[in-house]
mmCIF file of C-alpha atoms and ligand atoms in Angstrom:
data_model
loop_
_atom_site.group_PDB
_atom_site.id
_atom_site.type_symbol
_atom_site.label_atom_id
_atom_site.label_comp_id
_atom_site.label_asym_id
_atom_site.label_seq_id
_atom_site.Cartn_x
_atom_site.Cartn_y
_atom_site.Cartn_z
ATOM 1 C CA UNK A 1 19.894 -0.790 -11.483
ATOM 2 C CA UNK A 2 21.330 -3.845 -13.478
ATOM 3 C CA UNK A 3 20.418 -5.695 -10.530
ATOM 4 C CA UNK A 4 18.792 -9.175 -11.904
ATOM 5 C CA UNK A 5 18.574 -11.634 -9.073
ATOM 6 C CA UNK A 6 17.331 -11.133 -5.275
ATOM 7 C CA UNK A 7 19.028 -12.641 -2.658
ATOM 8 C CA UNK A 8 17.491 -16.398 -2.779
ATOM 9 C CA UNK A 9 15.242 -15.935 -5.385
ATOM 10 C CA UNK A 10 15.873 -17.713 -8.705
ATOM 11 C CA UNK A 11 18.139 -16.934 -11.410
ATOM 12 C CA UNK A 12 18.655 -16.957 -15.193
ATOM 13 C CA UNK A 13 20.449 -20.416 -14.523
ATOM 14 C CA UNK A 14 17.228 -21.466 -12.845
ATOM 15 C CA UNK A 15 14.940 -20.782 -15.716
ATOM 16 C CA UNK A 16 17.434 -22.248 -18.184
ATOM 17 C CA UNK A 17 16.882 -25.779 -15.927
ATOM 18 C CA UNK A 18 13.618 -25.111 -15.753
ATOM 19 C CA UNK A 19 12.861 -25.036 -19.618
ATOM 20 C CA UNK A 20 14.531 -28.921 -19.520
ATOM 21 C CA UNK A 21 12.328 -29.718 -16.503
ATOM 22 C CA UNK A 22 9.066 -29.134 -17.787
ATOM 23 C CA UNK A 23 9.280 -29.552 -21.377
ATOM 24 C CA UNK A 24 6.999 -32.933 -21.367
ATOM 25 C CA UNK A 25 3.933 -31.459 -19.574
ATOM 26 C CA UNK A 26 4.020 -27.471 -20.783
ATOM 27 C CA UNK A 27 3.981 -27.030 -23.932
ATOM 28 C CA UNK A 28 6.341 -24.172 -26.321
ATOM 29 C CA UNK A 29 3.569 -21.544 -27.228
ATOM 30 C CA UNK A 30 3.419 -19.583 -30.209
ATOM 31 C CA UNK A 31 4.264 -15.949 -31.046
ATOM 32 C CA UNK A 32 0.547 -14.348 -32.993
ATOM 33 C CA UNK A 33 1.550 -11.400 -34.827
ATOM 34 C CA UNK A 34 -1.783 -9.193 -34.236
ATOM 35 C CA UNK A 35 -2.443 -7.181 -37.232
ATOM 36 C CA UNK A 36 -5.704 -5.776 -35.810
ATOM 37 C CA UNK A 37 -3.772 -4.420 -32.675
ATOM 38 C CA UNK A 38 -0.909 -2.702 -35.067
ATOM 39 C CA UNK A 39 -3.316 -0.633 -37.368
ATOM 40 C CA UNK A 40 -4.957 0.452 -33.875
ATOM 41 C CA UNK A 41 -1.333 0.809 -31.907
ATOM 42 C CA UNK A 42 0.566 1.504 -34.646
ATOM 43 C CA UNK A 43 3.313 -0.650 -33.343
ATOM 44 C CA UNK A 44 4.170 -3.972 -34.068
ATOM 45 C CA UNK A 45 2.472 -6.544 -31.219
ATOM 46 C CA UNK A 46 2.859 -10.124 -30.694
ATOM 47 C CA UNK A 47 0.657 -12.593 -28.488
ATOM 48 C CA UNK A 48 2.210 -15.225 -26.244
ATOM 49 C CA UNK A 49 -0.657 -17.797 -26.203
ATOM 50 C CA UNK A 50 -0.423 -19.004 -22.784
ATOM 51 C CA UNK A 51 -4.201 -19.647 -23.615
ATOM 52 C CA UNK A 52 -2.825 -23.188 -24.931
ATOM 53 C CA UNK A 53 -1.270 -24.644 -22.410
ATOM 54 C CA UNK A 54 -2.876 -27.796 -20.680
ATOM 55 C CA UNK A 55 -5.705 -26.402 -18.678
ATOM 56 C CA UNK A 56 -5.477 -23.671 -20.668
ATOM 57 C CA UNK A 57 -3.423 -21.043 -18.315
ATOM 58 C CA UNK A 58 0.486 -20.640 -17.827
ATOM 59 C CA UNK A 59 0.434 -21.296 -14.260
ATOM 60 C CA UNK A 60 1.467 -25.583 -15.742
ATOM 61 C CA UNK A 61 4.895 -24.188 -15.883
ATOM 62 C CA UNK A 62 5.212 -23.199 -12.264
ATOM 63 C CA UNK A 63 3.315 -25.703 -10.577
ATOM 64 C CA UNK A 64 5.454 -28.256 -12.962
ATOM 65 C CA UNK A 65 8.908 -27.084 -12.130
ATOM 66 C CA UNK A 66 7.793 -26.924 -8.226
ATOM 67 C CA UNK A 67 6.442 -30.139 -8.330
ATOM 68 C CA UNK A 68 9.249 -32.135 -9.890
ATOM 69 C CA UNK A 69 12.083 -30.564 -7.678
ATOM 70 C CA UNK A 70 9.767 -32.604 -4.753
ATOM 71 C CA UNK A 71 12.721 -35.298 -3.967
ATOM 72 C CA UNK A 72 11.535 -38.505 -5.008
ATOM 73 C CA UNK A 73 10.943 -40.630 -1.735
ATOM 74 C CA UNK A 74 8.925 -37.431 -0.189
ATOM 75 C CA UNK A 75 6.277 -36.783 -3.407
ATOM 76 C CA UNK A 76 4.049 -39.636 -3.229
ATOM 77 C CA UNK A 77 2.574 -37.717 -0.073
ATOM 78 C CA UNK A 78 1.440 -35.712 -2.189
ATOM 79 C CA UNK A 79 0.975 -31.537 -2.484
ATOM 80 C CA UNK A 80 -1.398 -28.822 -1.486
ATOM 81 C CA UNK A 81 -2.208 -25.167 -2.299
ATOM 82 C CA UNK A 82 -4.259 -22.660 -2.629
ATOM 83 C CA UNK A 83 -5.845 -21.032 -6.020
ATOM 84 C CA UNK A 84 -8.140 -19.021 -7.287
ATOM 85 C CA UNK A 85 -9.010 -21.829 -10.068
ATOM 86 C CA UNK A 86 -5.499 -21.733 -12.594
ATOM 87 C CA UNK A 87 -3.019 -22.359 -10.199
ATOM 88 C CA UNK A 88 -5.490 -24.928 -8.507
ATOM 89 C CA UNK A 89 -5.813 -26.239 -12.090
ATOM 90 C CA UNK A 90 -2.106 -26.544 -12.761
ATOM 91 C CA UNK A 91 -1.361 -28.292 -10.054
ATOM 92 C CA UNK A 92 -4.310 -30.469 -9.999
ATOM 93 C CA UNK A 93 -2.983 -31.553 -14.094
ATOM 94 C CA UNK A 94 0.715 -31.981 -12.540
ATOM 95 C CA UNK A 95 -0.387 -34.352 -9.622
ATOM 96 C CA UNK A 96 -2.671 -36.240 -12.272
ATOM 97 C CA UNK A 97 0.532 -36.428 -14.817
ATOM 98 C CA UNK A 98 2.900 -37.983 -12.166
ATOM 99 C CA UNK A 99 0.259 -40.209 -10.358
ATOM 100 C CA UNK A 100 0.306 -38.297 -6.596
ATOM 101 C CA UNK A 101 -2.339 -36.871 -4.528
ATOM 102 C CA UNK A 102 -3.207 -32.923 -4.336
ATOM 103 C CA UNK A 103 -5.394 -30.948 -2.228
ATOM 104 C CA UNK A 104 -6.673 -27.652 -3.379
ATOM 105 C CA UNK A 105 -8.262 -25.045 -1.002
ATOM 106 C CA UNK A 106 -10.087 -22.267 -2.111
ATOM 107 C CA UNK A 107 -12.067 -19.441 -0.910
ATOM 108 C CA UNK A 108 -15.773 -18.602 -1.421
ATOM 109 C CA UNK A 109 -14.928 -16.261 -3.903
ATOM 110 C CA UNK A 110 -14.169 -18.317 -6.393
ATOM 111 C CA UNK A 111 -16.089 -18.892 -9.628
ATOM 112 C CA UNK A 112 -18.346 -22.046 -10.026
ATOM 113 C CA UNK A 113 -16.817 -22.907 -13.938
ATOM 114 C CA UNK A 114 -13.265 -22.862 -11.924
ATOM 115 C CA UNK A 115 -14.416 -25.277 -8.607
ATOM 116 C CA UNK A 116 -15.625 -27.519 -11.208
ATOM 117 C CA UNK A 117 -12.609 -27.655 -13.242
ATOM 118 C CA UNK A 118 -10.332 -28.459 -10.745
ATOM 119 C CA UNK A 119 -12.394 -31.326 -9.456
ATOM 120 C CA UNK A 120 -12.564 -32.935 -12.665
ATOM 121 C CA UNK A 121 -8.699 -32.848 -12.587
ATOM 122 C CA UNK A 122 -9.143 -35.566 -9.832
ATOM 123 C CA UNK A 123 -8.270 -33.063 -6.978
ATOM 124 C CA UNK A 124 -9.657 -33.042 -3.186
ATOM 125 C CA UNK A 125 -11.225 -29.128 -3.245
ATOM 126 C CA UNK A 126 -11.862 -28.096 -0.113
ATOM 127 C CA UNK A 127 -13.559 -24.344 -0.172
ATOM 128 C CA UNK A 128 -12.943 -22.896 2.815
ATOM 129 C CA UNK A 129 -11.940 -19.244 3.813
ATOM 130 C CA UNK A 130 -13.764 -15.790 2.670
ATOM 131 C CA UNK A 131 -10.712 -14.743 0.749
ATOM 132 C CA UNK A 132 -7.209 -16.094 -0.674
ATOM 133 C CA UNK A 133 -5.532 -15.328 2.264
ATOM 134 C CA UNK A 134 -7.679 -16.720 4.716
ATOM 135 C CA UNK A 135 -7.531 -20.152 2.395
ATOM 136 C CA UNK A 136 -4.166 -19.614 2.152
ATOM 137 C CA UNK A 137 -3.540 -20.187 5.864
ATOM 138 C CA UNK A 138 -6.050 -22.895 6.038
ATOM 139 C CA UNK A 139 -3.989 -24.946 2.956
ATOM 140 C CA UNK A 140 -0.934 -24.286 4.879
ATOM 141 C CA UNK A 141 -1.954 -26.003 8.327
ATOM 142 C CA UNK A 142 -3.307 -28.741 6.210
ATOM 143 C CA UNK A 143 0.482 -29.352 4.542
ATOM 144 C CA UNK A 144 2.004 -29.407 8.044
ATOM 145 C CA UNK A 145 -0.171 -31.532 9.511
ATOM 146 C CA UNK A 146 -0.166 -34.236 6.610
ATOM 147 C CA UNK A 147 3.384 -33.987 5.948
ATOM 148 C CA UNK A 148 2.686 -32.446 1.922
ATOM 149 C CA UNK A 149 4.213 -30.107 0.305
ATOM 150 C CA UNK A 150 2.346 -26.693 -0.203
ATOM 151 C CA UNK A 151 2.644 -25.582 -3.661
ATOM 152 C CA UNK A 152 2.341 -21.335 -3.303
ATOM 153 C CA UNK A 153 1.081 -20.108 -6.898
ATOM 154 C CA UNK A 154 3.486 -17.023 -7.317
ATOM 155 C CA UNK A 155 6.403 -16.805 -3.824
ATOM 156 C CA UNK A 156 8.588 -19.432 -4.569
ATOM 157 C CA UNK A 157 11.766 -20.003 -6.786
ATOM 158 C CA UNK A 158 10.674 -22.587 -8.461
ATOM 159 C CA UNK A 159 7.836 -21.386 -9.427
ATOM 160 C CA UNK A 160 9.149 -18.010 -10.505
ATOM 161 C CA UNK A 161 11.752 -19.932 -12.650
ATOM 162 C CA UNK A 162 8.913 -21.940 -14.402
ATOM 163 C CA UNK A 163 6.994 -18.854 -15.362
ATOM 164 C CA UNK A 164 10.517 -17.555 -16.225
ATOM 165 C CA UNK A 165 10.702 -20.025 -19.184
ATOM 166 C CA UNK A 166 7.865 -17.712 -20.884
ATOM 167 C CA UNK A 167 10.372 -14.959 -21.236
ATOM 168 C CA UNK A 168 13.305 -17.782 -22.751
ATOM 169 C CA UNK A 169 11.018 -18.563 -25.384
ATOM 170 C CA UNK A 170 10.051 -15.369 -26.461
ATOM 171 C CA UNK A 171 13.062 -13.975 -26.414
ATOM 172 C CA UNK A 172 14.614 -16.566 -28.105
ATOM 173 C CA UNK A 173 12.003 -15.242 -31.235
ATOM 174 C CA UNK A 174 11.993 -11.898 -30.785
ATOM 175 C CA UNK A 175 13.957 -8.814 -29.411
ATOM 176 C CA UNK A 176 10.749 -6.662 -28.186
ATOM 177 C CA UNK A 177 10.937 -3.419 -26.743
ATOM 178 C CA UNK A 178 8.289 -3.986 -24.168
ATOM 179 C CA UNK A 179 7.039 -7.323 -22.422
ATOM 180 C CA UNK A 180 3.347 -6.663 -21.066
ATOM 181 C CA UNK A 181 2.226 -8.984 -18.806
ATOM 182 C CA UNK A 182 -0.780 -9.447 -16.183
ATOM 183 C CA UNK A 183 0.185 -9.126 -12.955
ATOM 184 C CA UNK A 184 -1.468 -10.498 -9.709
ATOM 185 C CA UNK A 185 1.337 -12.074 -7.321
ATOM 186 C CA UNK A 186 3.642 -11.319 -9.367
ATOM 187 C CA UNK A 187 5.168 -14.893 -10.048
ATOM 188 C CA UNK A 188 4.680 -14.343 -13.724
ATOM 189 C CA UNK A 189 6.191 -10.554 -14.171
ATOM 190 C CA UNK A 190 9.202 -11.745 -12.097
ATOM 191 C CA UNK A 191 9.967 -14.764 -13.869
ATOM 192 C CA UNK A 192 9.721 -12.793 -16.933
ATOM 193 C CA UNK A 193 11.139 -9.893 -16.083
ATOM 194 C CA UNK A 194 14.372 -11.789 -14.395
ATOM 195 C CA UNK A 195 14.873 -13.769 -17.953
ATOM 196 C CA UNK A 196 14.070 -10.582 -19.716
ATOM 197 C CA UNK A 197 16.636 -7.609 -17.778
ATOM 198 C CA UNK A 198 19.308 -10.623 -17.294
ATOM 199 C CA UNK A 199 19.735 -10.931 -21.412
ATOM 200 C CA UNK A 200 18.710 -6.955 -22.340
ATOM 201 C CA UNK A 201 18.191 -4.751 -19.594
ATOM 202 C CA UNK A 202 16.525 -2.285 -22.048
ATOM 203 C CA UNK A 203 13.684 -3.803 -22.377
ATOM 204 C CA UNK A 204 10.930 -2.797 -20.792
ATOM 205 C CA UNK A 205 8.897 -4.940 -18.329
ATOM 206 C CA UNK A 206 5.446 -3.763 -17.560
ATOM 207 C CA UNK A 207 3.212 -5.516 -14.722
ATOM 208 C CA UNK A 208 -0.703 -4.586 -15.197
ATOM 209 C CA UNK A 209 -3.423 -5.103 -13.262
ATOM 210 C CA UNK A 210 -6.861 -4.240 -12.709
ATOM 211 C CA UNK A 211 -8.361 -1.132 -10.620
ATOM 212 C CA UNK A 212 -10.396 -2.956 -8.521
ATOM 213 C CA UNK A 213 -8.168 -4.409 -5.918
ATOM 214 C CA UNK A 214 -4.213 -4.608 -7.705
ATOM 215 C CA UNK A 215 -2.272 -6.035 -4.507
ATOM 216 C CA UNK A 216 1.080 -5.636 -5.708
ATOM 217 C CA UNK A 217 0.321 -2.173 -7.224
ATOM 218 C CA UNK A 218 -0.324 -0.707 -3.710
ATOM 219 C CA UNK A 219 1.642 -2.584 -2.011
ATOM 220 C CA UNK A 220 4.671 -1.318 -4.384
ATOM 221 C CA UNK A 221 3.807 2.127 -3.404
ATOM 222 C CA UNK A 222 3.179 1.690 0.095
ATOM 223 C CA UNK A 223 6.592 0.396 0.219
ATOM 224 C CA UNK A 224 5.820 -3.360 1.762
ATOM 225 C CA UNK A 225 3.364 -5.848 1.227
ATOM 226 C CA UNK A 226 -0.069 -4.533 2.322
ATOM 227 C CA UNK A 227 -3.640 -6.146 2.851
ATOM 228 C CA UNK A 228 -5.964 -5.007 -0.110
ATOM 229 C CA UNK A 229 -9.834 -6.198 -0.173
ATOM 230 C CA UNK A 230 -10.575 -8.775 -2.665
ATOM 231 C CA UNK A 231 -13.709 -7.225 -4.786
ATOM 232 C CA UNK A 232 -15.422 -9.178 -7.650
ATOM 233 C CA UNK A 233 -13.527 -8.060 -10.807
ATOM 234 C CA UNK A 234 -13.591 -9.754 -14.331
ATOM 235 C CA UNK A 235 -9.670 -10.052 -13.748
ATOM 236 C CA UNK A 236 -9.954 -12.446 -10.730
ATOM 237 C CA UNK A 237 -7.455 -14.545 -11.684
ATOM 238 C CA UNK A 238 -5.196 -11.506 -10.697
ATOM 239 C CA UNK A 239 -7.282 -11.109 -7.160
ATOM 240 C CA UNK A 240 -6.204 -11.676 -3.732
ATOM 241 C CA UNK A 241 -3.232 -10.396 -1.586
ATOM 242 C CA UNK A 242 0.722 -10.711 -2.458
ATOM 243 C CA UNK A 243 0.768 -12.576 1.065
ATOM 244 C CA UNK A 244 2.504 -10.209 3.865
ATOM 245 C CA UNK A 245 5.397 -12.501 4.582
ATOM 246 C CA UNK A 246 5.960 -11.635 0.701
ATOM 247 C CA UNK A 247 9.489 -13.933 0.231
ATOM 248 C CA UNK A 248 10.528 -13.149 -3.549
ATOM 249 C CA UNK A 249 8.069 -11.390 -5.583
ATOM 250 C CA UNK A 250 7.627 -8.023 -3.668
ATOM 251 C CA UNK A 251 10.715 -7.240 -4.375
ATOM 252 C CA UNK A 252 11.633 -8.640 -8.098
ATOM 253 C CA UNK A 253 8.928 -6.628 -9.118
ATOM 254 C CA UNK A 254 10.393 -3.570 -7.411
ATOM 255 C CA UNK A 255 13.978 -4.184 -8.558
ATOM 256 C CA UNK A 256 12.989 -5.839 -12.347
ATOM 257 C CA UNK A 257 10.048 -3.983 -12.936
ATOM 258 C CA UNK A 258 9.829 -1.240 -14.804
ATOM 259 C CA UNK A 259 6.077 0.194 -14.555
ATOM 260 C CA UNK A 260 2.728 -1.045 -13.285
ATOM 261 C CA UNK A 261 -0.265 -0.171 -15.183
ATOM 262 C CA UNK A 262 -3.807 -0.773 -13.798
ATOM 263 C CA UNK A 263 -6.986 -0.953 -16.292
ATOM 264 C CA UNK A 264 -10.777 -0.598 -15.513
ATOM 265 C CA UNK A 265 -13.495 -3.136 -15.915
ATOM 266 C CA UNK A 266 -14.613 -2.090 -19.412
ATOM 267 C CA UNK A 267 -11.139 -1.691 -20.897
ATOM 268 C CA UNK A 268 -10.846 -4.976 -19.491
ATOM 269 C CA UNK A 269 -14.472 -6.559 -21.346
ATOM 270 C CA UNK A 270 -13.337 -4.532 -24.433
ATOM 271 C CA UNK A 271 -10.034 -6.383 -24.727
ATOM 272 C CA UNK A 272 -11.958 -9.542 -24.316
ATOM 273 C CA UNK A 273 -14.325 -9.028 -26.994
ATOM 274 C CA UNK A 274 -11.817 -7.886 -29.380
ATOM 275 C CA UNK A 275 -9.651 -11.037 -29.295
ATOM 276 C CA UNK A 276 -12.118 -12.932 -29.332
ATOM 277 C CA UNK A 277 -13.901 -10.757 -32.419
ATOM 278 C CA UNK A 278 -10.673 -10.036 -34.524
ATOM 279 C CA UNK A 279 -8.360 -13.587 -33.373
ATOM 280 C CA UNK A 280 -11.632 -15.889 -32.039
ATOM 281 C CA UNK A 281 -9.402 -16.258 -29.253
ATOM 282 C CA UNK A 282 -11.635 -16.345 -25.841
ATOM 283 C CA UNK A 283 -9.717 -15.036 -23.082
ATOM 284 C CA UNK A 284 -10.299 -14.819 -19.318
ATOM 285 C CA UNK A 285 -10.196 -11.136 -17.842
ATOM 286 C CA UNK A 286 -7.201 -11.531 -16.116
ATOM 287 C CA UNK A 287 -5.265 -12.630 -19.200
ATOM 288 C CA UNK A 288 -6.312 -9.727 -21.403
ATOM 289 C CA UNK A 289 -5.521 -7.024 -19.206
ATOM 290 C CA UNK A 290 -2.356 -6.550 -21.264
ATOM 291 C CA UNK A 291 -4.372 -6.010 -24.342
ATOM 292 C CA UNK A 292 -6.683 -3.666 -22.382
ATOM 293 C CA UNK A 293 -3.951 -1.831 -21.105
ATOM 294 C CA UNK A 294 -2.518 -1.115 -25.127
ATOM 295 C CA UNK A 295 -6.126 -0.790 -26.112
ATOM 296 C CA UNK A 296 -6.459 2.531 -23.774
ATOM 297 C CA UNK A 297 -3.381 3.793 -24.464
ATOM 298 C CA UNK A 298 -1.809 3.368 -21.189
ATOM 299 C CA UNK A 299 1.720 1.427 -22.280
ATOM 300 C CA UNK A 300 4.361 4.609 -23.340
ATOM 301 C CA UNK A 301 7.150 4.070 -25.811
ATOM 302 C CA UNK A 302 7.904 2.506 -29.385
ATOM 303 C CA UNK A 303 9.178 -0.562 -30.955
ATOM 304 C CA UNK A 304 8.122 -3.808 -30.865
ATOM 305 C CA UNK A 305 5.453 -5.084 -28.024
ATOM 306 C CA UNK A 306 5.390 -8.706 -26.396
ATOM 307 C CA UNK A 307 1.559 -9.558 -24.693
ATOM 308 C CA UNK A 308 1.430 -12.705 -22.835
ATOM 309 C CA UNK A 309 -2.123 -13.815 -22.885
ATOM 310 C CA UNK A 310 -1.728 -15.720 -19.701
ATOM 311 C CA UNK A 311 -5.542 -17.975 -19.944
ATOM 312 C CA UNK A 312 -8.194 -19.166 -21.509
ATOM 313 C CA UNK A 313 -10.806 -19.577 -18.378
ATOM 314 C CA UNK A 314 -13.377 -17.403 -18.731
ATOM 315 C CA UNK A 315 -17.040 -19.105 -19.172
ATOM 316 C CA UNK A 316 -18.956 -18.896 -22.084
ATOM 317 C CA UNK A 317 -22.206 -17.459 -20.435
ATOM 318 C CA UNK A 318 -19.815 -14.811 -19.177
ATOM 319 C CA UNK A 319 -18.236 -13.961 -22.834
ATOM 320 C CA UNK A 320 -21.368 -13.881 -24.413
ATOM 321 C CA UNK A 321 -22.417 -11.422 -22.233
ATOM 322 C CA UNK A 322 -19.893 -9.150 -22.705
ATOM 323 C CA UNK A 323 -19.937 -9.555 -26.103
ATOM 324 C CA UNK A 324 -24.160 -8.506 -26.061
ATOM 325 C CA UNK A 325 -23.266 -5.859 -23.694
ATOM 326 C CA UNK A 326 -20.700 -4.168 -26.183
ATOM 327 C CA UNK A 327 -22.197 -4.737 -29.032
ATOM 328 C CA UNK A 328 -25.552 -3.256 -27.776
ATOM 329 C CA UNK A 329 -23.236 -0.306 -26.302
ATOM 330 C CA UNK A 330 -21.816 0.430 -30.192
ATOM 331 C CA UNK A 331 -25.137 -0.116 -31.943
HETATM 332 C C1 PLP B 1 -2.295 -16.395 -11.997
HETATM 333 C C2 PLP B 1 -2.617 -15.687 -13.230
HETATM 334 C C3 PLP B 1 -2.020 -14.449 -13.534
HETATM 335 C C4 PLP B 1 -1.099 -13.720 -12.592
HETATM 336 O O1 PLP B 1 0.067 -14.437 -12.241
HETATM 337 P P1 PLP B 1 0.866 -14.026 -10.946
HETATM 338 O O2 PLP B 1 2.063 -14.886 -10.942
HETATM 339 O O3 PLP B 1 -0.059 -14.294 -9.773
HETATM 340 O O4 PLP B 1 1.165 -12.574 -11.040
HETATM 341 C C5 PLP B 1 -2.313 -13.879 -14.752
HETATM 342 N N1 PLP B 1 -3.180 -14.441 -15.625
HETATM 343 C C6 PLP B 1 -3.782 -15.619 -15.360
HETATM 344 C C7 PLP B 1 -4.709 -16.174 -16.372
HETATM 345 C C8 PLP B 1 -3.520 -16.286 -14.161
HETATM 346 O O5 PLP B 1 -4.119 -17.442 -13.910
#
């Protein structure tokens, strides 16, 4: 317990540079005090609108902070990774910002809407690999070979420290008792969570994902990073494996962590449709799984609740939908 920093993973000090590094391309999101979530809660609950960053996800901070720590005379080369469309994104927007090339693998799961955005960032996509593992490795051999550096979206310091800055600014606003955030490779929770147990250890952190293949959830209980299947899921920004040469985030999340939650499809859609019904805020699955989880009464405890919203990119087709489907549901 008390224990706030793993052995060469990043600390609060990290973050706080962080914050200074990135401040010109992420931008300082607001706080929304939901009053539609407190008369159904009963608690007080605030929104961190990651939804505004540039290209509309937090994942800017991460891929920023990784980016500009690049030593100068090594990051016209240029940088690689592999997404599942945000982190892709991020990077992509970074690279753009500070004129160098990137190179962004993917796998064949990805969405269409997502492919397309990163491309229009000015990126090289190259989709290759049936899942985000298999792309992973692929992206990798391509960073040797060329000499770039591989930007990973959620095991590295830097990157944990960017997402980090999240929990600075919110707690720099507010003293909640819970943070709830969406959890896939845990790069987010841990920043977060590091920030959040370093200046209060009593508040609690809670990771949640989705039912249909949560990675860090099982690998948490089997006790080391494990293989889970990717399956189609509206949260597939949260999809794919915690890699099994897990560095850093395997174990913040089991030392910072306080609970991970995991929330079906339709809690998921219902979360969607109501911020986008009560706030006309459209939000991708994988960012509203915090509001899903609250929504279905799965987050214990009183006091004040943080949500971090985490994105925006969900297409419209697919939000209209969901919205029908509901709405047809209640009638
Ligand atoms: C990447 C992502 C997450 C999860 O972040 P991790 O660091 O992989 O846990 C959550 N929400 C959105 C919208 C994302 O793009």
């Amino acid at each position: 317990m008390g224990r706030t920093s793993t052995s060469g993973g990043p600390s609060l000090g990290d973050v706080v540079r962080a914050q200074k590094a990135i401040r010109d391309i992420a931008v300082r999101t607001p706080l929304y005090a939901s009053d539609e979530l407190h008369e159904r809660i009963g608690r007080d609950v605030y929104l961190k609108l990651e939804v505004l960053q540039p290209t509309h996800a937090f994942k800017v901070r991460g891929a920023a902070n990784r980016i500009l720590a690049i030593p100068e005379d090594e990051r016209h080369r240029g940088v690689v990774t592999v997404s599942t469309g945000n982190h892709g994104r991020a990077v992509a927007y970074v690279a753009r910002r500070l004129g160098i090339p990137a190179v962004v693998y993917m796998s064949t799961l990805v969405g269409e809407h997502k492919v397309a955005a990163v491309r229009e960032l000015g990126a090289d996509v190259r989709i290759d690999g049936s899942d985000q593992d298999e792309a992973g490795a692929r992206a990798l051999a391509f960073a040797a070979e060329h000499r770039m550096t591989l930007v990973n979206p959620f095991d590295d310091p830097y990157v944990i420290a960017g997402q980090g800055t999240i929990g600075l600014e919110l707690l720099e606003e507010r003293t909640p008792a819970t943070i709830i955030v969406p959890l896939g490779g845990g790069g987010l929770v841990s920043g977060i969570a590091l920030v959040a147990k370093s200046i209060d250890p009593r508040i609690r952190v809670i990771g949640v994902s989705m039912e249909r293949g949560p990675a860090m959830y099982v690998s948490q209980r089997a006790g080391a990073p494990t293989d889970v299947k990717e399956v189609a899921t509206l949260a597939d920004s949260l999809g794919g494996g915690i890699f099994l040469d897990n560095q850093h985030t395997f174990a913040m999340v089991r030392d910072l962590v306080d609970e991970i939650v995991l929330v079906s499809e339709e809690e998921i859609a219902a979360a969607m449709v109501l911020l986008l019904r009560s706030h006309h805020i459209a939000v991708e699955g994988g960012g509203a799984v915090g509001v899903a989880a609250l929504l279905a009464d799965r987050i214990e405890g009183s006091g004040e609740v943080v949500v971090v919203l985490s994105g925006a990119n969900v297409d419209a087709a697919t939000l209209a939908r969901l919205v029908l489907t509901l709405e047809a549901g209640a009638a």
